[in-house]
């Protein structure tokens, strides 16, 4: 099975902690399946895509709520749109590995037994590193555009 289990103390198969999957009463409680994690990763990837596309296509005017908001972004409307275009592209590219992790989990959810913890850990690391890379790239681009506007 592809389940993530949590060891719990013996409660004796009460209605609150039923005997799951034929396990002994004191052994396991079902938490999340690999498919649940893949749904989270797919949803995260699609959400990032949806948030990045308006930035990439320069549809978001200067504001203090939504966009790539560095000090250089507020220097001019041209800087805002240029920085947000690059930031949107970076986010869109960051969403690709996240979507890949989600698709991988969907395709192989029944192939491995008890792989949920490993899948969740590796997937979480990929999400974190993808978003960190997009953030650092956006900061570098914002600094570069800010210097071009000064000089």
Short mmCIF file of N, CA and C in Angstrom, two decimals:
data_model
loop_
_atom_site.label_atom_id
_atom_site.label_comp_id
_atom_site.label_asym_id
_atom_site.label_seq_id
_atom_site.Cartn_x
_atom_site.Cartn_y
_atom_site.Cartn_z
N UNK A 1 0.84 -1.18 0.00
CA UNK A 1 0.00 0.00 0.00
C UNK A 1 0.88 1.24 0.00
N UNK A 2 0.34 2.34 -0.47
CA UNK A 2 1.10 3.58 -0.55
C UNK A 2 0.61 4.57 0.50
N UNK A 3 0.55 4.14 1.74
CA UNK A 3 0.01 4.97 2.80
C UNK A 3 1.12 5.48 3.71
N UNK A 4 0.88 6.63 4.28
CA UNK A 4 1.74 7.17 5.32
C UNK A 4 1.07 6.84 6.64
N UNK A 5 1.79 6.18 7.52
CA UNK A 5 1.20 5.73 8.77
C UNK A 5 1.82 6.46 9.95
N UNK A 6 1.07 6.57 11.00
CA UNK A 6 1.52 7.17 12.25
C UNK A 6 1.29 6.16 13.35
N UNK A 7 2.31 5.88 14.12
CA UNK A 7 2.16 4.97 15.26
C UNK A 7 1.37 5.67 16.35
N UNK A 8 0.38 4.99 16.88
CA UNK A 8 -0.43 5.56 17.96
C UNK A 8 -0.50 4.56 19.10
N UNK A 9 -0.75 5.03 20.29
CA UNK A 9 -0.87 4.10 21.41
C UNK A 9 -2.12 3.24 21.27
N UNK A 10 -2.12 2.11 21.95
CA UNK A 10 -3.24 1.18 21.87
C UNK A 10 -4.50 1.79 22.47
N UNK A 11 -5.57 1.80 21.67
CA UNK A 11 -6.85 2.29 22.14
C UNK A 11 -7.87 1.16 22.05
N UNK A 12 -7.51 0.05 21.44
CA UNK A 12 -8.38 -1.11 21.42
C UNK A 12 -9.46 -1.10 20.35
N UNK A 13 -9.25 -0.42 19.23
CA UNK A 13 -10.21 -0.45 18.15
C UNK A 13 -11.50 0.27 18.45
N UNK A 14 -11.42 1.38 19.14
CA UNK A 14 -12.62 2.16 19.44
C UNK A 14 -13.13 2.83 18.17
N UNK A 15 -14.34 3.36 18.17
CA UNK A 15 -14.83 4.06 16.98
C UNK A 15 -13.96 5.26 16.60
N UNK A 16 -13.23 5.82 17.56
CA UNK A 16 -12.38 6.96 17.26
C UNK A 16 -11.09 6.54 16.56
N UNK A 17 -10.61 5.35 16.82
CA UNK A 17 -9.40 4.82 16.21
C UNK A 17 -9.67 3.41 15.73
N UNK A 18 -10.34 3.26 14.58
CA UNK A 18 -10.68 1.92 14.11
C UNK A 18 -9.45 1.16 13.65
N UNK A 19 -9.60 -0.13 13.54
CA UNK A 19 -8.55 -1.01 13.05
C UNK A 19 -8.46 -0.81 11.54
N UNK A 20 -7.40 -0.15 11.06
CA UNK A 20 -7.26 0.18 9.65
C UNK A 20 -6.37 -0.81 8.93
N UNK A 21 -6.79 -1.22 7.75
CA UNK A 21 -5.99 -2.05 6.84
C UNK A 21 -5.51 -3.34 7.50
N UNK A 22 -6.24 -3.88 8.44
CA UNK A 22 -5.87 -5.13 9.08
C UNK A 22 -4.72 -5.00 10.05
N UNK A 23 -4.32 -3.79 10.38
CA UNK A 23 -3.21 -3.61 11.32
C UNK A 23 -3.72 -3.83 12.74
N UNK A 24 -2.79 -4.13 13.61
CA UNK A 24 -3.19 -4.33 15.00
C UNK A 24 -3.71 -3.02 15.58
N UNK A 25 -4.51 -3.11 16.61
CA UNK A 25 -5.15 -1.93 17.18
C UNK A 25 -4.15 -0.87 17.61
N UNK A 26 -2.97 -1.26 18.02
CA UNK A 26 -2.01 -0.29 18.54
C UNK A 26 -0.99 0.16 17.50
N UNK A 27 -1.12 -0.30 16.27
CA UNK A 27 -0.04 -0.05 15.32
C UNK A 27 -0.20 1.21 14.47
N UNK A 28 -1.32 1.38 13.79
CA UNK A 28 -1.33 2.41 12.76
C UNK A 28 -2.62 3.20 12.70
N UNK A 29 -2.46 4.41 12.17
CA UNK A 29 -3.60 5.26 11.86
C UNK A 29 -3.30 5.91 10.51
N UNK A 30 -4.21 5.80 9.58
CA UNK A 30 -4.00 6.31 8.23
C UNK A 30 -3.97 7.83 8.24
N UNK A 31 -2.95 8.42 7.60
CA UNK A 31 -2.89 9.87 7.50
C UNK A 31 -3.07 10.34 6.06
N UNK A 32 -2.11 10.10 5.20
CA UNK A 32 -2.20 10.58 3.82
C UNK A 32 -1.65 9.55 2.86
N UNK A 33 -2.26 9.47 1.68
CA UNK A 33 -1.79 8.62 0.61
C UNK A 33 -0.86 9.42 -0.30
N UNK A 34 -0.13 8.70 -1.12
CA UNK A 34 0.74 9.35 -2.08
C UNK A 34 -0.09 10.21 -3.04
N UNK A 35 -1.29 9.77 -3.39
CA UNK A 35 -2.16 10.54 -4.28
C UNK A 35 -2.54 11.88 -3.65
N UNK A 36 -2.68 11.92 -2.33
CA UNK A 36 -2.99 13.18 -1.66
C UNK A 36 -1.85 14.17 -1.81
N UNK A 37 -0.63 13.69 -1.64
CA UNK A 37 0.53 14.56 -1.82
C UNK A 37 0.63 15.05 -3.26
N UNK A 38 0.39 14.15 -4.22
CA UNK A 38 0.48 14.56 -5.62
C UNK A 38 -0.58 15.60 -5.94
N UNK A 39 -1.75 15.49 -5.34
CA UNK A 39 -2.79 16.51 -5.54
C UNK A 39 -2.34 17.87 -5.01
N UNK A 40 -1.68 17.86 -3.87
CA UNK A 40 -1.16 19.10 -3.29
C UNK A 40 -0.11 19.72 -4.22
N UNK A 41 0.80 18.89 -4.73
CA UNK A 41 1.84 19.41 -5.62
C UNK A 41 1.25 19.90 -6.93
N UNK A 42 0.30 19.17 -7.50
CA UNK A 42 -0.34 19.63 -8.74
C UNK A 42 -1.09 20.94 -8.51
N UNK A 43 -1.82 21.02 -7.42
CA UNK A 43 -2.55 22.26 -7.11
C UNK A 43 -1.61 23.43 -6.91
N UNK A 44 -0.51 23.19 -6.22
CA UNK A 44 0.49 24.25 -6.01
C UNK A 44 1.08 24.70 -7.33
N UNK A 45 1.43 23.76 -8.19
CA UNK A 45 2.01 24.09 -9.49
C UNK A 45 1.05 24.89 -10.36
N UNK A 46 -0.21 24.47 -10.40
CA UNK A 46 -1.20 25.20 -11.20
C UNK A 46 -1.48 26.58 -10.62
N UNK A 47 -1.49 26.70 -9.31
CA UNK A 47 -1.70 28.01 -8.67
C UNK A 47 -0.55 28.96 -9.01
N UNK A 48 0.67 28.46 -8.95
CA UNK A 48 1.83 29.29 -9.29
C UNK A 48 1.77 29.71 -10.75
N UNK A 49 1.37 28.79 -11.63
CA UNK A 49 1.20 29.15 -13.05
C UNK A 49 0.17 30.25 -13.21
N UNK A 50 -0.97 30.09 -12.54
CA UNK A 50 -2.04 31.08 -12.66
C UNK A 50 -1.61 32.44 -12.13
N UNK A 51 -0.81 32.46 -11.08
CA UNK A 51 -0.35 33.73 -10.52
C UNK A 51 0.77 34.36 -11.36
N UNK A 52 1.54 33.54 -12.06
CA UNK A 52 2.69 34.07 -12.80
C UNK A 52 2.32 34.57 -14.19
N UNK A 53 1.28 34.03 -14.81
CA UNK A 53 0.95 34.43 -16.18
C UNK A 53 0.60 35.91 -16.33
N UNK A 54 -0.24 36.50 -15.46
CA UNK A 54 -0.49 37.94 -15.61
C UNK A 54 0.77 38.79 -15.43
N UNK A 55 1.69 38.34 -14.59
CA UNK A 55 2.95 39.06 -14.42
C UNK A 55 3.79 38.95 -15.69
N UNK A 56 3.87 37.76 -16.23
CA UNK A 56 4.66 37.52 -17.43
C UNK A 56 4.14 38.34 -18.61
N UNK A 57 2.83 38.44 -18.74
CA UNK A 57 2.24 39.17 -19.86
C UNK A 57 2.03 40.67 -19.58
N UNK A 58 2.61 41.16 -18.47
CA UNK A 58 2.62 42.59 -18.13
C UNK A 58 1.21 43.16 -17.99
N UNK A 59 0.34 42.41 -17.34
CA UNK A 59 -1.05 42.83 -17.17
C UNK A 59 -1.34 43.47 -15.81
N UNK A 60 -0.40 43.40 -14.88
CA UNK A 60 -0.63 43.89 -13.52
C UNK A 60 0.00 45.26 -13.36
N UNK A 61 -0.80 46.31 -13.15
CA UNK A 61 -0.22 47.64 -12.94
C UNK A 61 0.48 47.74 -11.59
N UNK A 62 1.27 48.78 -11.43
CA UNK A 62 2.01 48.98 -10.20
C UNK A 62 1.05 49.05 -9.01
N UNK A 63 1.34 48.26 -7.98
CA UNK A 63 0.52 48.21 -6.78
C UNK A 63 1.37 47.70 -5.63
N UNK A 64 0.82 47.69 -4.45
CA UNK A 64 1.58 47.22 -3.28
C UNK A 64 1.09 45.87 -2.78
N UNK A 65 0.28 45.17 -3.59
CA UNK A 65 -0.30 43.91 -3.15
C UNK A 65 0.20 42.71 -3.94
N UNK A 66 0.24 42.80 -5.25
CA UNK A 66 0.50 41.64 -6.11
C UNK A 66 1.55 41.99 -7.14
N UNK A 67 2.60 41.20 -7.17
CA UNK A 67 3.66 41.39 -8.13
C UNK A 67 5.01 41.17 -7.49
N UNK A 68 6.06 41.36 -8.28
CA UNK A 68 7.43 41.25 -7.79
C UNK A 68 7.78 42.63 -7.24
N UNK A 69 7.82 42.74 -5.92
CA UNK A 69 7.88 44.05 -5.27
C UNK A 69 9.22 44.27 -4.58
N UNK A 70 10.19 44.69 -5.34
CA UNK A 70 11.47 45.15 -4.80
C UNK A 70 11.48 46.67 -4.92
N UNK A 71 12.44 47.31 -4.26
CA UNK A 71 12.52 48.77 -4.32
C UNK A 71 12.67 49.24 -5.77
N UNK A 72 13.44 48.52 -6.56
CA UNK A 72 13.65 48.90 -7.96
C UNK A 72 12.36 48.81 -8.77
N UNK A 73 11.43 47.99 -8.34
CA UNK A 73 10.17 47.83 -9.07
C UNK A 73 9.35 49.10 -9.06
N UNK A 74 9.50 49.91 -8.02
CA UNK A 74 8.68 51.10 -7.86
C UNK A 74 9.32 52.36 -8.44
N UNK A 75 10.44 52.24 -9.11
CA UNK A 75 11.12 53.42 -9.66
C UNK A 75 10.37 54.03 -10.83
N UNK A 76 9.74 53.18 -11.64
CA UNK A 76 8.98 53.67 -12.79
C UNK A 76 8.05 52.56 -13.27
N UNK A 77 7.04 52.92 -14.04
CA UNK A 77 6.17 51.87 -14.60
C UNK A 77 6.94 50.91 -15.51
N UNK A 78 7.93 51.43 -16.23
CA UNK A 78 8.72 50.56 -17.10
C UNK A 78 9.49 49.53 -16.27
N UNK A 79 10.06 49.98 -15.16
CA UNK A 79 10.79 49.06 -14.28
C UNK A 79 9.83 48.03 -13.69
N UNK A 80 8.66 48.48 -13.28
CA UNK A 80 7.67 47.56 -12.70
C UNK A 80 7.34 46.44 -13.69
N UNK A 81 7.01 46.82 -14.91
CA UNK A 81 6.60 45.81 -15.89
C UNK A 81 7.77 44.91 -16.29
N UNK A 82 8.97 45.47 -16.42
CA UNK A 82 10.13 44.65 -16.79
C UNK A 82 10.47 43.65 -15.68
N UNK A 83 10.51 44.12 -14.45
CA UNK A 83 10.85 43.23 -13.33
C UNK A 83 9.77 42.18 -13.13
N UNK A 84 8.52 42.58 -13.25
CA UNK A 84 7.43 41.62 -13.08
C UNK A 84 7.37 40.62 -14.24
N UNK A 85 7.75 41.06 -15.43
CA UNK A 85 7.83 40.13 -16.57
C UNK A 85 8.85 39.03 -16.28
N UNK A 86 10.04 39.44 -15.85
CA UNK A 86 11.08 38.45 -15.55
C UNK A 86 10.72 37.60 -14.34
N UNK A 87 10.12 38.22 -13.32
CA UNK A 87 9.69 37.46 -12.16
C UNK A 87 8.59 36.47 -12.49
N UNK A 88 7.66 36.87 -13.36
CA UNK A 88 6.61 35.96 -13.80
C UNK A 88 7.17 34.79 -14.58
N UNK A 89 8.18 35.07 -15.42
CA UNK A 89 8.82 33.98 -16.17
C UNK A 89 9.54 33.03 -15.22
N UNK A 90 10.21 33.58 -14.22
CA UNK A 90 10.90 32.74 -13.24
C UNK A 90 9.92 31.87 -12.46
N UNK A 91 8.78 32.45 -12.06
CA UNK A 91 7.76 31.66 -11.36
C UNK A 91 7.16 30.59 -12.25
N UNK A 92 6.93 30.94 -13.51
CA UNK A 92 6.39 29.96 -14.44
C UNK A 92 7.35 28.80 -14.63
N UNK A 93 8.63 29.10 -14.73
CA UNK A 93 9.63 28.03 -14.85
C UNK A 93 9.75 27.24 -13.55
N UNK A 94 9.55 27.90 -12.41
CA UNK A 94 9.60 27.20 -11.12
C UNK A 94 8.42 26.25 -10.96
N UNK A 95 7.31 26.57 -11.59
CA UNK A 95 6.12 25.72 -11.49
C UNK A 95 6.30 24.40 -12.24
N UNK A 96 7.15 24.37 -13.25
CA UNK A 96 7.31 23.15 -14.06
C UNK A 96 7.81 21.96 -13.25
N UNK A 97 8.89 22.08 -12.46
CA UNK A 97 9.28 20.91 -11.66
C UNK A 97 8.25 20.53 -10.61
N UNK A 98 7.51 21.52 -10.09
CA UNK A 98 6.47 21.22 -9.10
C UNK A 98 5.36 20.41 -9.76
N UNK A 99 4.96 20.82 -10.96
CA UNK A 99 3.96 20.05 -11.70
C UNK A 99 4.50 18.66 -12.05
N UNK A 100 5.79 18.59 -12.37
CA UNK A 100 6.41 17.30 -12.66
C UNK A 100 6.37 16.36 -11.47
N UNK A 101 6.61 16.89 -10.28
CA UNK A 101 6.53 16.07 -9.07
C UNK A 101 5.10 15.57 -8.87
N UNK A 102 4.13 16.45 -9.10
CA UNK A 102 2.73 16.05 -8.96
C UNK A 102 2.33 14.99 -9.96
N UNK A 103 2.75 15.15 -11.21
CA UNK A 103 2.44 14.14 -12.23
C UNK A 103 3.13 12.82 -11.93
N UNK A 104 4.37 12.90 -11.49
CA UNK A 104 5.10 11.69 -11.12
C UNK A 104 4.34 10.90 -10.05
N UNK A 105 3.85 11.61 -9.05
CA UNK A 105 3.10 10.95 -7.98
C UNK A 105 1.81 10.34 -8.48
N UNK A 106 1.14 11.01 -9.41
CA UNK A 106 -0.10 10.47 -9.98
C UNK A 106 0.17 9.21 -10.79
N UNK A 107 1.22 9.25 -11.59
CA UNK A 107 1.51 8.11 -12.47
C UNK A 107 1.96 6.90 -11.67
N UNK A 108 2.80 7.12 -10.67
CA UNK A 108 3.41 6.00 -9.95
C UNK A 108 2.81 5.78 -8.56
N UNK A 109 1.62 6.28 -8.30
CA UNK A 109 1.05 6.17 -6.96
C UNK A 109 0.80 4.73 -6.53
N UNK A 110 0.58 3.83 -7.47
CA UNK A 110 0.33 2.43 -7.12
C UNK A 110 1.55 1.54 -7.32
N UNK A 111 2.65 2.10 -7.83
CA UNK A 111 3.81 1.29 -8.14
C UNK A 111 4.67 0.99 -6.92
N UNK A 112 4.72 1.90 -5.96
CA UNK A 112 5.57 1.70 -4.79
C UNK A 112 4.72 1.61 -3.54
N UNK A 113 5.08 0.71 -2.69
CA UNK A 113 4.39 0.59 -1.42
C UNK A 113 5.17 1.38 -0.37
N UNK A 114 4.44 2.07 0.45
CA UNK A 114 5.02 2.83 1.56
C UNK A 114 6.06 3.86 1.12
N UNK A 115 5.83 4.49 -0.01
CA UNK A 115 6.78 5.50 -0.50
C UNK A 115 6.30 6.92 -0.22
N UNK A 116 5.23 7.08 0.51
CA UNK A 116 4.64 8.40 0.70
C UNK A 116 5.57 9.36 1.44
N UNK A 117 6.27 8.88 2.45
CA UNK A 117 7.15 9.75 3.22
C UNK A 117 8.30 10.24 2.34
N UNK A 118 8.90 9.34 1.59
CA UNK A 118 9.99 9.71 0.69
C UNK A 118 9.50 10.68 -0.37
N UNK A 119 8.36 10.37 -0.97
CA UNK A 119 7.79 11.23 -2.01
C UNK A 119 7.48 12.62 -1.46
N UNK A 120 6.87 12.69 -0.30
CA UNK A 120 6.53 13.98 0.30
C UNK A 120 7.79 14.78 0.61
N UNK A 121 8.83 14.12 1.11
CA UNK A 121 10.07 14.81 1.46
C UNK A 121 10.78 15.35 0.22
N UNK A 122 10.93 14.50 -0.78
CA UNK A 122 11.61 14.93 -2.01
C UNK A 122 10.78 16.00 -2.72
N UNK A 123 9.47 15.79 -2.77
CA UNK A 123 8.60 16.79 -3.40
C UNK A 123 8.66 18.13 -2.69
N UNK A 124 8.65 18.11 -1.37
CA UNK A 124 8.76 19.36 -0.62
C UNK A 124 10.07 20.07 -0.87
N UNK A 125 11.15 19.31 -0.98
CA UNK A 125 12.46 19.90 -1.27
C UNK A 125 12.47 20.53 -2.67
N UNK A 126 11.83 19.88 -3.62
CA UNK A 126 11.76 20.42 -4.98
C UNK A 126 10.93 21.70 -5.01
N UNK A 127 9.81 21.71 -4.31
CA UNK A 127 8.98 22.92 -4.24
C UNK A 127 9.79 24.07 -3.63
N UNK A 128 10.42 23.81 -2.50
CA UNK A 128 11.20 24.84 -1.82
C UNK A 128 12.33 25.36 -2.70
N UNK A 129 13.10 24.46 -3.30
CA UNK A 129 14.25 24.89 -4.10
C UNK A 129 13.80 25.61 -5.37
N UNK A 130 12.70 25.20 -5.97
CA UNK A 130 12.19 25.88 -7.16
C UNK A 130 11.77 27.31 -6.85
N UNK A 131 11.04 27.47 -5.75
CA UNK A 131 10.58 28.81 -5.39
C UNK A 131 11.73 29.70 -4.91
N UNK A 132 12.70 29.11 -4.21
CA UNK A 132 13.88 29.87 -3.79
C UNK A 132 14.67 30.34 -5.01
N UNK A 133 14.85 29.47 -5.98
CA UNK A 133 15.56 29.84 -7.20
C UNK A 133 14.85 30.97 -7.93
N UNK A 134 13.52 30.89 -8.03
CA UNK A 134 12.76 31.95 -8.70
C UNK A 134 12.89 33.27 -7.95
N UNK A 135 12.89 33.22 -6.64
CA UNK A 135 13.02 34.43 -5.83
C UNK A 135 14.40 35.07 -6.01
N UNK A 136 15.44 34.26 -5.94
CA UNK A 136 16.80 34.78 -6.11
C UNK A 136 16.98 35.35 -7.51
N UNK A 137 16.48 34.64 -8.51
CA UNK A 137 16.58 35.13 -9.89
C UNK A 137 15.86 36.47 -10.04
N UNK A 138 14.68 36.58 -9.46
CA UNK A 138 13.93 37.84 -9.53
C UNK A 138 14.68 38.97 -8.85
N UNK A 139 15.32 38.69 -7.72
CA UNK A 139 16.09 39.71 -7.01
C UNK A 139 17.28 40.17 -7.84
N UNK A 140 17.96 39.24 -8.49
CA UNK A 140 19.11 39.59 -9.33
C UNK A 140 18.65 40.45 -10.51
N UNK A 141 17.56 40.07 -11.14
CA UNK A 141 17.04 40.84 -12.28
C UNK A 141 16.59 42.23 -11.83
N UNK A 142 15.93 42.30 -10.67
CA UNK A 142 15.48 43.60 -10.15
C UNK A 142 16.67 44.51 -9.89
N UNK A 143 17.73 43.96 -9.32
CA UNK A 143 18.93 44.77 -9.07
C UNK A 143 19.54 45.25 -10.38
N UNK A 144 19.60 44.36 -11.36
CA UNK A 144 20.18 44.72 -12.66
C UNK A 144 19.35 45.82 -13.34
N UNK A 145 18.05 45.68 -13.33
CA UNK A 145 17.19 46.70 -13.96
C UNK A 145 17.28 48.01 -13.18
N UNK A 146 17.34 47.93 -11.85
CA UNK A 146 17.49 49.14 -11.03
C UNK A 146 18.77 49.89 -11.35
N UNK A 147 19.87 49.17 -11.57
CA UNK A 147 21.14 49.81 -11.92
C UNK A 147 21.07 50.45 -13.30
N UNK A 148 20.39 49.78 -14.23
CA UNK A 148 20.25 50.34 -15.58
C UNK A 148 19.47 51.65 -15.55
N UNK A 149 18.47 51.72 -14.68
CA UNK A 149 17.67 52.95 -14.58
C UNK A 149 18.45 54.09 -13.94
N UNK A 150 19.37 53.77 -13.03
CA UNK A 150 20.17 54.80 -12.37
C UNK A 150 21.23 55.36 -13.30
N UNK A 151 21.83 54.48 -14.08
CA UNK A 151 22.98 54.91 -14.89
C UNK A 151 22.66 55.18 -16.27
#
